[in-house]
Structure formats: C-alpha cells, structure tokens
Coordinates of C-alpha atoms and ligand atoms in Angstrom, one line a residue:
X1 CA 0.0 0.0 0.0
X2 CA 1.9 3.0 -0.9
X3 CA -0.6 5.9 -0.1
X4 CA -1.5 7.6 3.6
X5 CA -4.4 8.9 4.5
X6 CA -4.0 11.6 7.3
X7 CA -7.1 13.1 8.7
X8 CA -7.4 16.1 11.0
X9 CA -9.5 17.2 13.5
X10 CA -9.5 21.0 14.8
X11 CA -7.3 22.2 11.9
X12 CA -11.0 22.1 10.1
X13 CA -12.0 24.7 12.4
X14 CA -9.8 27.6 11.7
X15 CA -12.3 29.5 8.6
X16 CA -9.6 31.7 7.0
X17 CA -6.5 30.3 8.2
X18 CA -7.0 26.9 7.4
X19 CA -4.8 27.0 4.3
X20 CA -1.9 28.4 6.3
X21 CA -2.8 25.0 8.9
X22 CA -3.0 22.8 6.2
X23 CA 0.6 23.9 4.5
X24 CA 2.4 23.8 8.2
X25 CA 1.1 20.7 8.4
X26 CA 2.0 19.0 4.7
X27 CA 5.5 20.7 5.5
X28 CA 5.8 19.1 8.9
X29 CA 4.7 15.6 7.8
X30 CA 8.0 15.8 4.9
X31 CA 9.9 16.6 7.7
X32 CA 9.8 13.5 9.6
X33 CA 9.0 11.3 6.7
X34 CA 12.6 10.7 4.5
X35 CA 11.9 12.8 1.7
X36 CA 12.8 9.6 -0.2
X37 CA 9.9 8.0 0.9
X38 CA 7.6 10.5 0.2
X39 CA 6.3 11.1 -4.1
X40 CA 4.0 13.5 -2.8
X41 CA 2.0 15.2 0.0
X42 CA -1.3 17.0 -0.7
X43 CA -4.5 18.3 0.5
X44 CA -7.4 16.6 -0.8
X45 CA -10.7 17.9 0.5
X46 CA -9.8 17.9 4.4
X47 CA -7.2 15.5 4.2
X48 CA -3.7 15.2 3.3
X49 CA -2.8 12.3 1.2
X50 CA 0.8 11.2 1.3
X51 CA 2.3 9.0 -1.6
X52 CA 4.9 6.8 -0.7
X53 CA 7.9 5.8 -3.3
X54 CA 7.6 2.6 -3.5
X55 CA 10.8 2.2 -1.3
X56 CA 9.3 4.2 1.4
X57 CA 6.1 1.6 1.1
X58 CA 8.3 -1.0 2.7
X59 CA 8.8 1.0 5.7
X60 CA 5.4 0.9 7.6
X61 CA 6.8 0.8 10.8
X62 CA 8.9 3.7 10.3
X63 CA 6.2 6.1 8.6
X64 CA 4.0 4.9 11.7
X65 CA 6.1 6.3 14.5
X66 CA 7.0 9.2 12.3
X67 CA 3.7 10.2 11.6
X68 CA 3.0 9.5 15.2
X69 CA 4.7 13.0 16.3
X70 CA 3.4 15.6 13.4
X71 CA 0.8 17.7 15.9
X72 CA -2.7 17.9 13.9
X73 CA -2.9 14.9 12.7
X74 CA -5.9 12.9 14.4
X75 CA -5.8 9.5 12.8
X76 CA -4.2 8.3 9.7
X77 CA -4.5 4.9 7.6
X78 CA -2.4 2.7 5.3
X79 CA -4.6 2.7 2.2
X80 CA -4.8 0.8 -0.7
X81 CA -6.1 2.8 -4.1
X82 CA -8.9 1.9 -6.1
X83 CA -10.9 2.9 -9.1
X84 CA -13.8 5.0 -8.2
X85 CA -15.9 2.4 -9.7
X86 CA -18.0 0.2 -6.9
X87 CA -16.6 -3.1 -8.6
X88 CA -12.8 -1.6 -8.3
X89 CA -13.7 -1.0 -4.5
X90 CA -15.1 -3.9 -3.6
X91 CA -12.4 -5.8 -5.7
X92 CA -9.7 -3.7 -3.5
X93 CA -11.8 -3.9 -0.5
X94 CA -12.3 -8.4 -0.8
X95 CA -8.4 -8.2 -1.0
X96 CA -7.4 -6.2 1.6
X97 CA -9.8 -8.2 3.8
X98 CA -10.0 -12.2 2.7
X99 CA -6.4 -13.0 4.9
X100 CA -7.3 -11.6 8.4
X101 CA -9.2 -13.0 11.5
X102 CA -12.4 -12.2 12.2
X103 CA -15.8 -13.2 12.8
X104 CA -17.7 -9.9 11.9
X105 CA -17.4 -6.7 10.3
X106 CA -18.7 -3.9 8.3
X107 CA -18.1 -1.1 5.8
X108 CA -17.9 2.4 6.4
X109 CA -18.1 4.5 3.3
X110 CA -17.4 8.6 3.7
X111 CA -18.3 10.0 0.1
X112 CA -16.7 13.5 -0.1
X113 CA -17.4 13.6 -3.8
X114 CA -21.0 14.2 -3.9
X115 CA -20.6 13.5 -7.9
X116 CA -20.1 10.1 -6.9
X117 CA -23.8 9.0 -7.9
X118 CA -23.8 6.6 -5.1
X119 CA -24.7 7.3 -1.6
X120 CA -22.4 5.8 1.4
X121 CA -25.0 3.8 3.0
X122 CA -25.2 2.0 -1.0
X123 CA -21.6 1.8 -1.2
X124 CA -21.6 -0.4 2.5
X125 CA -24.4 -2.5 1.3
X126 CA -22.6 -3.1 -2.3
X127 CA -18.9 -4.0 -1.2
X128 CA -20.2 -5.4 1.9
X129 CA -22.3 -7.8 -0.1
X130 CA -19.4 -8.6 -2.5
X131 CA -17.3 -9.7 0.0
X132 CA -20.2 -12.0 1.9
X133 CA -20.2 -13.4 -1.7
X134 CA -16.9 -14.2 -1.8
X135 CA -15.7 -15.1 1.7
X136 CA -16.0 -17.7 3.9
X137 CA -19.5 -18.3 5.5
X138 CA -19.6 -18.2 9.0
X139 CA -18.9 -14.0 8.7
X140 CA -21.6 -11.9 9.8
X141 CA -22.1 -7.9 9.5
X142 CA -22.3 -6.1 13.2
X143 CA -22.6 -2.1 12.2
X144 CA -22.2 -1.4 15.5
X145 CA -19.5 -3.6 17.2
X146 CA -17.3 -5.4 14.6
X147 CA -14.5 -7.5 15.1
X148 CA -13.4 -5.5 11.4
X149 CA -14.2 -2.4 9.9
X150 CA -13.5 -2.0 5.9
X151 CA -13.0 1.8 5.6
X152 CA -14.0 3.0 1.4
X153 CA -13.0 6.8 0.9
X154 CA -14.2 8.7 -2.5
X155 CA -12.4 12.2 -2.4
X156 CA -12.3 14.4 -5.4
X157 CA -11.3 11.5 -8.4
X158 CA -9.7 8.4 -6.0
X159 CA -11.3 5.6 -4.2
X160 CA -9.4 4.6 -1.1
X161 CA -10.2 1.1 0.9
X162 CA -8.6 0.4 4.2
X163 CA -8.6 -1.8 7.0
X164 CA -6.5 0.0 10.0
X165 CA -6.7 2.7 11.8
X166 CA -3.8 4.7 13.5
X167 CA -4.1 7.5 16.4
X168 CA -2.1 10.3 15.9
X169 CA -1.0 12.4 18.4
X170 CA -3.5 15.2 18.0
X171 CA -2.7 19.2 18.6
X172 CA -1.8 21.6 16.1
X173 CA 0.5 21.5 13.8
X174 CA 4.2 23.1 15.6
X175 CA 4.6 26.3 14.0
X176 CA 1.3 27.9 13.5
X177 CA 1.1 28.8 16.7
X178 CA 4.0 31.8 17.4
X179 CA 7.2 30.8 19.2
X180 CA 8.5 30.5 23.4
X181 CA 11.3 30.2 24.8
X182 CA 11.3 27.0 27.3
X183 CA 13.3 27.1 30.4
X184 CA 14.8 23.5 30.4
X185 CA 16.3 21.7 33.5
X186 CA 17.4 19.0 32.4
X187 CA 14.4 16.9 35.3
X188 CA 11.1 15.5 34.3
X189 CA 9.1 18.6 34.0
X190 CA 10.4 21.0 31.9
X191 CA 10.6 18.8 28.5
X192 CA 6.6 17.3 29.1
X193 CA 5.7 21.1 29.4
X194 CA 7.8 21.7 25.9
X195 CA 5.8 18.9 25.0
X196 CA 2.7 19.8 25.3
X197 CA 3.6 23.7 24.2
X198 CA 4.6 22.0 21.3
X199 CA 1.3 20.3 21.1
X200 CA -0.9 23.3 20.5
X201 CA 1.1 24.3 17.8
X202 CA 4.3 26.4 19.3
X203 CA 7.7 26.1 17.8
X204 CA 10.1 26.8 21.3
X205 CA 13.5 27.4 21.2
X206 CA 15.3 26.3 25.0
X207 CA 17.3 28.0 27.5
X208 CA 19.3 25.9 30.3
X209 CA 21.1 27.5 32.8
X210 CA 24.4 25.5 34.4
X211 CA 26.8 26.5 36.9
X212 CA 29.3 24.9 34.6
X213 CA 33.0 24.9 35.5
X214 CA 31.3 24.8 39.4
X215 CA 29.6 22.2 38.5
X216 CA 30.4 19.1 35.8
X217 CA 28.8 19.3 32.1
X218 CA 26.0 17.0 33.1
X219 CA 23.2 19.0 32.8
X220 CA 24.5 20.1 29.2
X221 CA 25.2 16.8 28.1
X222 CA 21.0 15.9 29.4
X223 CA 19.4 18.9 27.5
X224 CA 21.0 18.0 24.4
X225 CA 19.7 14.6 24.5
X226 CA 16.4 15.6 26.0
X227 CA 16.1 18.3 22.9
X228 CA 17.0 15.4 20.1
X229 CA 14.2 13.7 21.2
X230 CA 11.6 16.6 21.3
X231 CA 12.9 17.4 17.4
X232 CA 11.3 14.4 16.6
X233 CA 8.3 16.8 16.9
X234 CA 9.6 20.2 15.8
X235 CA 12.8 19.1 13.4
X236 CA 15.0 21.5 14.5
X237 CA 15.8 23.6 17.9
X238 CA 18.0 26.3 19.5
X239 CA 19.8 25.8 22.8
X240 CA 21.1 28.9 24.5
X241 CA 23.4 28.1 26.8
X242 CA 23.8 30.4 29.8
X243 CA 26.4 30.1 32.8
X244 CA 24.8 31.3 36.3
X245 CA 27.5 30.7 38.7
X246 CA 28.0 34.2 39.0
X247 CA 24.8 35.2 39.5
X248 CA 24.6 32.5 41.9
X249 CA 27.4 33.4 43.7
X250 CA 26.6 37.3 44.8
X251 CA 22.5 35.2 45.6
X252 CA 24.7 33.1 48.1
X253 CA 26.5 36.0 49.2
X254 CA 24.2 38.8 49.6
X255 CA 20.7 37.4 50.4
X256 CA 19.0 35.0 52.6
X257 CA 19.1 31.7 52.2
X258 CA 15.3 31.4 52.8
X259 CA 14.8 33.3 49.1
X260 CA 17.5 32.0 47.2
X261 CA 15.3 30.0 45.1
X262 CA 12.8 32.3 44.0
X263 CA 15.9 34.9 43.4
X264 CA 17.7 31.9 41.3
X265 CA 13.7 31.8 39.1
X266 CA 13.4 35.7 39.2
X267 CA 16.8 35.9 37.5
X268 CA 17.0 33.2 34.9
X269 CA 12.9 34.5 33.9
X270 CA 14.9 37.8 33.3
X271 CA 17.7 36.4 31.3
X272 CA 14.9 34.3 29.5
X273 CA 13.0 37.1 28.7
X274 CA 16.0 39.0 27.3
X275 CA 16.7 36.1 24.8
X276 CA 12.7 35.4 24.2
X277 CA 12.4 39.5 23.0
X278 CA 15.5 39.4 20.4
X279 CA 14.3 36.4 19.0
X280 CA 10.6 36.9 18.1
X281 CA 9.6 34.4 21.8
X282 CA 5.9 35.6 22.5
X283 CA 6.3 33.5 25.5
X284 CA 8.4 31.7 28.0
X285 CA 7.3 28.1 28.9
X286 CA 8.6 26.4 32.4
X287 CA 7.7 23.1 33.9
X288 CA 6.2 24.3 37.4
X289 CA 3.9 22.2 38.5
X290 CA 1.5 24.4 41.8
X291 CA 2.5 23.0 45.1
X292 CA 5.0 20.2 43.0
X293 CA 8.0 22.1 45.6
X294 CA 8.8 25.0 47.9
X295 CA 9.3 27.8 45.0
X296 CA 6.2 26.2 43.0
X297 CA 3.2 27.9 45.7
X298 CA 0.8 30.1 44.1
X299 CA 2.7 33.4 46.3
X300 CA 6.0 32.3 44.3
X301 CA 4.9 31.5 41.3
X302 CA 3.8 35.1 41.3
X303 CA 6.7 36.6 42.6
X304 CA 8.5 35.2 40.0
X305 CA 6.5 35.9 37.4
X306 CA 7.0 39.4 38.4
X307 CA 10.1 40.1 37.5
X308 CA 9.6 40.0 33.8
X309 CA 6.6 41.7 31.7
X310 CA 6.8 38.5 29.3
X311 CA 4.2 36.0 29.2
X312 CA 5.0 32.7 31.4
X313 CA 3.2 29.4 30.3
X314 CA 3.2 26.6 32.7
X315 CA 1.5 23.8 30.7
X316 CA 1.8 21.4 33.6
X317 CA 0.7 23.8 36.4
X318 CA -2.3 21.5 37.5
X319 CA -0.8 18.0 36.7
X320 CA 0.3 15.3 39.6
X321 CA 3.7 14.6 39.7
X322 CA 2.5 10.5 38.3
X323 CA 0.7 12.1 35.3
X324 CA 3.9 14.0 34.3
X325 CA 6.3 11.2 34.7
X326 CA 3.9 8.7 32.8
X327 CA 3.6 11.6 30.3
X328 CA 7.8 11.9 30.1
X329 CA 7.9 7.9 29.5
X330 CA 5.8 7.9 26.6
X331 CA 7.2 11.3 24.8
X332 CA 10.7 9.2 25.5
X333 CA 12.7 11.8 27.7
X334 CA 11.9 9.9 31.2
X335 CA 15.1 8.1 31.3
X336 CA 17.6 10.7 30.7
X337 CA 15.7 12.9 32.9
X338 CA 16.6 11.2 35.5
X339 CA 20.6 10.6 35.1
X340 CA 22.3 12.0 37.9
X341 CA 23.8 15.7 37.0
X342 CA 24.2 18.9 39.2
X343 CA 21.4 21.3 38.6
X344 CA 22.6 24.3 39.0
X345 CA 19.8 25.4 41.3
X346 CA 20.3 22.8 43.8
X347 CA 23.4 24.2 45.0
X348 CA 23.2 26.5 48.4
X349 CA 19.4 25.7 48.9
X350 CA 18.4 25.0 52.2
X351 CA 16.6 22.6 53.5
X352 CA 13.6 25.1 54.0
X353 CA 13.5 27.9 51.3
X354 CA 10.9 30.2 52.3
X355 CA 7.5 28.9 50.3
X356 CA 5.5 32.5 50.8
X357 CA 7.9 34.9 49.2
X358 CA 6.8 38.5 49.4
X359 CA 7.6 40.5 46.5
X360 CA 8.6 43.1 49.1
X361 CA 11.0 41.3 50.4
X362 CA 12.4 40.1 47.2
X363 CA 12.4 43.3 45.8
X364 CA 14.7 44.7 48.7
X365 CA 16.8 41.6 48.9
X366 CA 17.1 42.6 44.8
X367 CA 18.9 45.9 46.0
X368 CA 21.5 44.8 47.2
X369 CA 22.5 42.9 44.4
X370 CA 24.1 44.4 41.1
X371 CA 20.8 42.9 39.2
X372 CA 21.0 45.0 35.9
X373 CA 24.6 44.2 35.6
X374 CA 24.2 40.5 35.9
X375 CA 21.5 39.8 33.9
X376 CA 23.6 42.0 31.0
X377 CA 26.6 40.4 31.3
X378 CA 24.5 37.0 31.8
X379 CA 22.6 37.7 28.2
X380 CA 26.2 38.5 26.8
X381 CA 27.8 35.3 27.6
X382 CA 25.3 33.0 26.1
X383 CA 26.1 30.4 23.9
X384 CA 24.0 29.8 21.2
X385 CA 23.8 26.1 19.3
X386 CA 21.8 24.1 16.6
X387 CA 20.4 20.8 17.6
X388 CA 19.5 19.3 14.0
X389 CA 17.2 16.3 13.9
Ligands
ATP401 P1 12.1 20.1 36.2 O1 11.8 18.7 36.4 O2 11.6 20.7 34.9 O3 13.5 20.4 36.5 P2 11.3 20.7 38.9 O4 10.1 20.1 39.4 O5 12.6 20.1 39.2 O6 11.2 20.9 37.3 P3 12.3 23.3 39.7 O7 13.6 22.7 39.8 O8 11.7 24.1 40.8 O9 11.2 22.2 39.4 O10 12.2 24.2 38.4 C1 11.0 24.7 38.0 C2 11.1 25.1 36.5 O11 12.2 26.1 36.4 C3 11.6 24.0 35.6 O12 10.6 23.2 35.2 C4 12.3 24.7 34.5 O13 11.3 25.2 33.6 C5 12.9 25.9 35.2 N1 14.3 25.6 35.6 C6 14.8 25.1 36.7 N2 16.1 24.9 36.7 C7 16.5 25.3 35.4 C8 17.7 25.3 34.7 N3 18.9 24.9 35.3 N4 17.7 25.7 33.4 C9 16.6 26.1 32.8 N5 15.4 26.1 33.4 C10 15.3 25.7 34.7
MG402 MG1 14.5 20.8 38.4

C-alpha cells in the first residue's frame, strides 16, 4: 500500500486560516517522513494524502512512528487505491480483507465527492455484499460492534479502501502557533511542558542554565539529549546556553538563604525574557507544577513571574507529579531525565526555602545585588547552538 491517508480534526475549524494550517502541516509531515519515501503530500478535501515511493512503502513501521509525532494529525491509515468504480472497491476492498481474522465486520463509506452518484449507506451495502459473496460463511455484519471495519474513501477523483486505523498524536501543527522560549532543566518537567507547548502548535526554542566549571557538564550533556528527542516533533531547535554561577554566587553572598530559590527563578525569567524578546519568543514556557516544591506555591509562582513583563506558560501547572512522569515515558525523555547531573539550582538551597515569598522582600533583597549588571553580562555570555534532527 503506498498511499497515507492523514485526517485532522481542529485544523477544520480555523475558517480563514485553514490554508496556512493545512501547508504547516504538509511541510511538517515531509519533515519527519525521508523525503525519499515521500512522491508527494497534498490536501485533498480535508485531508492530506501522502504517496509513498515505493521504497518508502516497505517501511510501515517507520512512517507509523514518524507520523506518530506531526501535531494535527488525528488519525491516519495505510490505504490501498482503487478505481472510483463500486466493482474496483469492492475488488480492492475483498483483497485487503479475505487473509485476516475475524468473525464480523462492516463497511464504512465517507463519500466527499458528492458526484459520486452513489450514496455511502449503498456503497456499505454493495462492497459489503461482495465480499459475503466471496468469503468464507460463518462471517456476519455487526454495524455497530465489529470484530473489522472496511474503511471506502471517494475524495475528489480516488477511491481509497482500508482496514487499520492509527491514532495520531493530535494538537496543532508546531509552527502555527507563534514561538516560546522553554526554560529547560534538564528533570522531568520541563521537556513534558515543551511537549505539550509544542502540542498546540508552538515552535520553542530552550534555554538551560548551568553552573558549569562549578559544576560538571551533566546538565549540558542531558538537554541535548532531551532536545533530540523533542525534534522528533519540531525538526529542529535552538539551545542557549547560559552560565549562572555568578549570579549565583553574589545570591549566596548577599541574600537570605530562605529566598535563594525564587531569586535563582526571578533571574533566569529575566535572562529568559532578554533572549525570548531578540528572537521573536511571545512567550516563556517552564515546567512548574502548583505546590509540585517550595518555589512552586501560588505566592512564588507570582513573585516570579513578576520580574519580567513577558508572558509565562506553565503547561503542567495542574498535573500530579505521576501524570507528568507517565507523560515523560511515553514522549521518551523519562530516562535521561533522571541521570544523575548537578542542577545548577540545587546548589546553596536549604533545607527550608521560604514557600510565601513576598515580592517586598524580594524586591529589597534585589537591591542589594548588582541585578542589571548580571543579567547583562548573563545575556552577553550566552552560547548559542543548533540541535539538527
Ligand atoms: P524540572 O523537572 O523541569 O527540573 P522541577 O520540578 O525540578 O522541574 P524546579 O527545579 O523548581 O522544578 O524548576 C521549575 C522550573 O524552572 C523547571 O521546570 C524549568 O522550567 C525551570 N528551571 C529550573 N532549573 C532550570 C535550569 N537549570 N535551566 C533552565 N530552566 C530551569
Ligand atoms: Mg528541576
């Protein structure tokens, strides 16, 4: 079977912009497909409809996990062409059924060519008949429960028949919805919360923050690896690099322990925002999680968020800690999560940070640091790198 079948759902809801949806999305699927597997992409009346080389054909397996992280795509099928004739369908349709196991079935005809002189519930009856006809007897129809469903498809001139099913991931295509700028640790949280930015159609770029030569390259080594896995969504990704032992340092020095953490957050939003604003971020994206830890209460989160005008999504803000961790084993970026590193931000905080941080306090804890100057020379310093897919 060399042709697939994508459908989507919400991208059919967007009037005007659907073109622009529909393009993002053709463009994404070449992405992760080889290109020499793919003859051609295309819209065909709210569809796509990918043609496979015949090389790519062989590859099922890998077109099915590919297609399995293009955002916006609901469900897609493996699907046989036909005449648009009923005998060519049911032909195609007997073939693609007379080897599998089952006891009952049905067909399911969509007609999106209303030329088509016959009607879908005709079509069922008509192929469905054919293949009684030819197959073994003890088969019965069940329209509503089937062991096997036999899916017919008349779009514009083809006739498509097939027998499987696959869920896509859902979401919006990546790209049609702006750019953000992800703060990533390098733990669990931050890449399921890029995941799911990702999800609804934003292209991110990330931002870690190590304490690098204080610390080992760890944490650097883990984003990297974290972000080649999330490319298998979005292709490509930028990594900004950005060294806060020095801002760390003058924290330790200068401030209470009980607010180093939300100081540590107020500065690297700051540095964040810097980078977001000179490279077209709308947003910033972080993996809090309310209540999840001490600087993750409802009074930190919004004396963080303070500190910079930009806007701060926090995809996982009402998710349990199991969600997120089932969530980070099935996106794939569960198990390097959790390789030992030094995070930067676990250094000097105590054993109780201070979970009710007034932005007063903050503010004149702030003073007495050179803030300006650090988060300029911070933005300065920052190392900029590709991650290709
Ligand atoms: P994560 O699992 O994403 O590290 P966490 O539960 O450990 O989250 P915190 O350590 O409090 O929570 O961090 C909260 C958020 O702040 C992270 O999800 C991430 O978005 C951001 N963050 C924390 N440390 C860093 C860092 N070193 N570099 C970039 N972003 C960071
Ligand atoms: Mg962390």
């Amino acid at each position: 079977m060399n042709h697939v079948i994508c459908h989507y759902s919400e991208i059919g809801l967007k009037g005007k912009n659907r073109k622009f949806f529909e393009e993002k999305l053709i463009y994404n699927i070449k992405q992760v497909l080889k290109p020499s597997d793919v003859e051609f992409a295309k819209r065909i009346s709210g569809r796509i409809l990918i043609k496979l080389t015949s090389k790519g054909g062989k590859s099922q397996e890998h077109i099915q996990r590919a297609l399995y992280h293009v955002f916006g795509v609901a469900y897609f099928a493996f699907a046989r062409e036909s005449e648009q004739t009923i005998e060519a369908m049911q032909k195609t349709a007997y073939e693609l059924i007379r080897d599998k196991e089952f006891k009952t079935f049905r067909v399911l005809t969509k007609r999106s060519n209303k030329n088509f002189p016959i009607i879908s519930p005709e079509v069922n009856k008509k192929v469905g008949a054919y293949i009684f006809k030819h197959i073994s007897s003890d088969k019965r129809a069940d329209l509503t429960n089937p062991d096997f469903t036999v899916y017919v498809e008349i779009v514009e001139k083809y006739a498509f028949v097939y027998v499987e099913k696959f869920q896509g991931p859902g979401g919006l295509p990546v790209g049609v919805g702006g750019r953000a700028l992800v703060l990533l640790s390098g733990g669990i949280d931050s890449p399921v919360a890029s995941y799911y930015a990702m999800k609804r159609g934003v292209k991110l770029d990330f931002i870690h923050f190590h304490a690098y030569p204080y610390t080992n390259k760890a944490s650097i080594e883990k984003v990297r690896k974290i972000i080649t896995i999330l490319n298998q969504f979005q292709f490509t990704s930028t990594l900004y690099l950005s060294s806060f032992a020095d801002i760390q340092k003058q924290i330790v020095a200068k401030a209470s322990p009980k607010l180093r953490v939300v100081l540590y957050r107020r500065f690297m939003a700051r540095i964040a925002e810097s980078i977001a604003q000179k490279n077209n971020s709308v947003a910033l994206v972080s993996g809090e999680s309310l209540g999840q830890v001490a600087s993750q209460t409802l009074e930190n989160i919004y004396t963080i968020s303070n500190a910079v005008d930009i806007l701060i999504l926090r995809p996982l803000i009402g998710q349990d800690k199991q969600e997120i961790v089932e969530k980070a084993k099935e996106v794939g970026t569960y198990d390097i999560s959790i390789l030992p590193d030094q995070d930067c931000c676990v250094r000097f905080v105590p054993k109780h940070p201070e979970t009710k941080a007034r932005l007063k306090d903050v503010e004149k804890a702030e003073k007495k640091l050179k803030t300006k100057k650090l988060i300029k020379a911070a933005v300065q310093e920052v190392v900029k790198e590709k991650i290709s897919f």
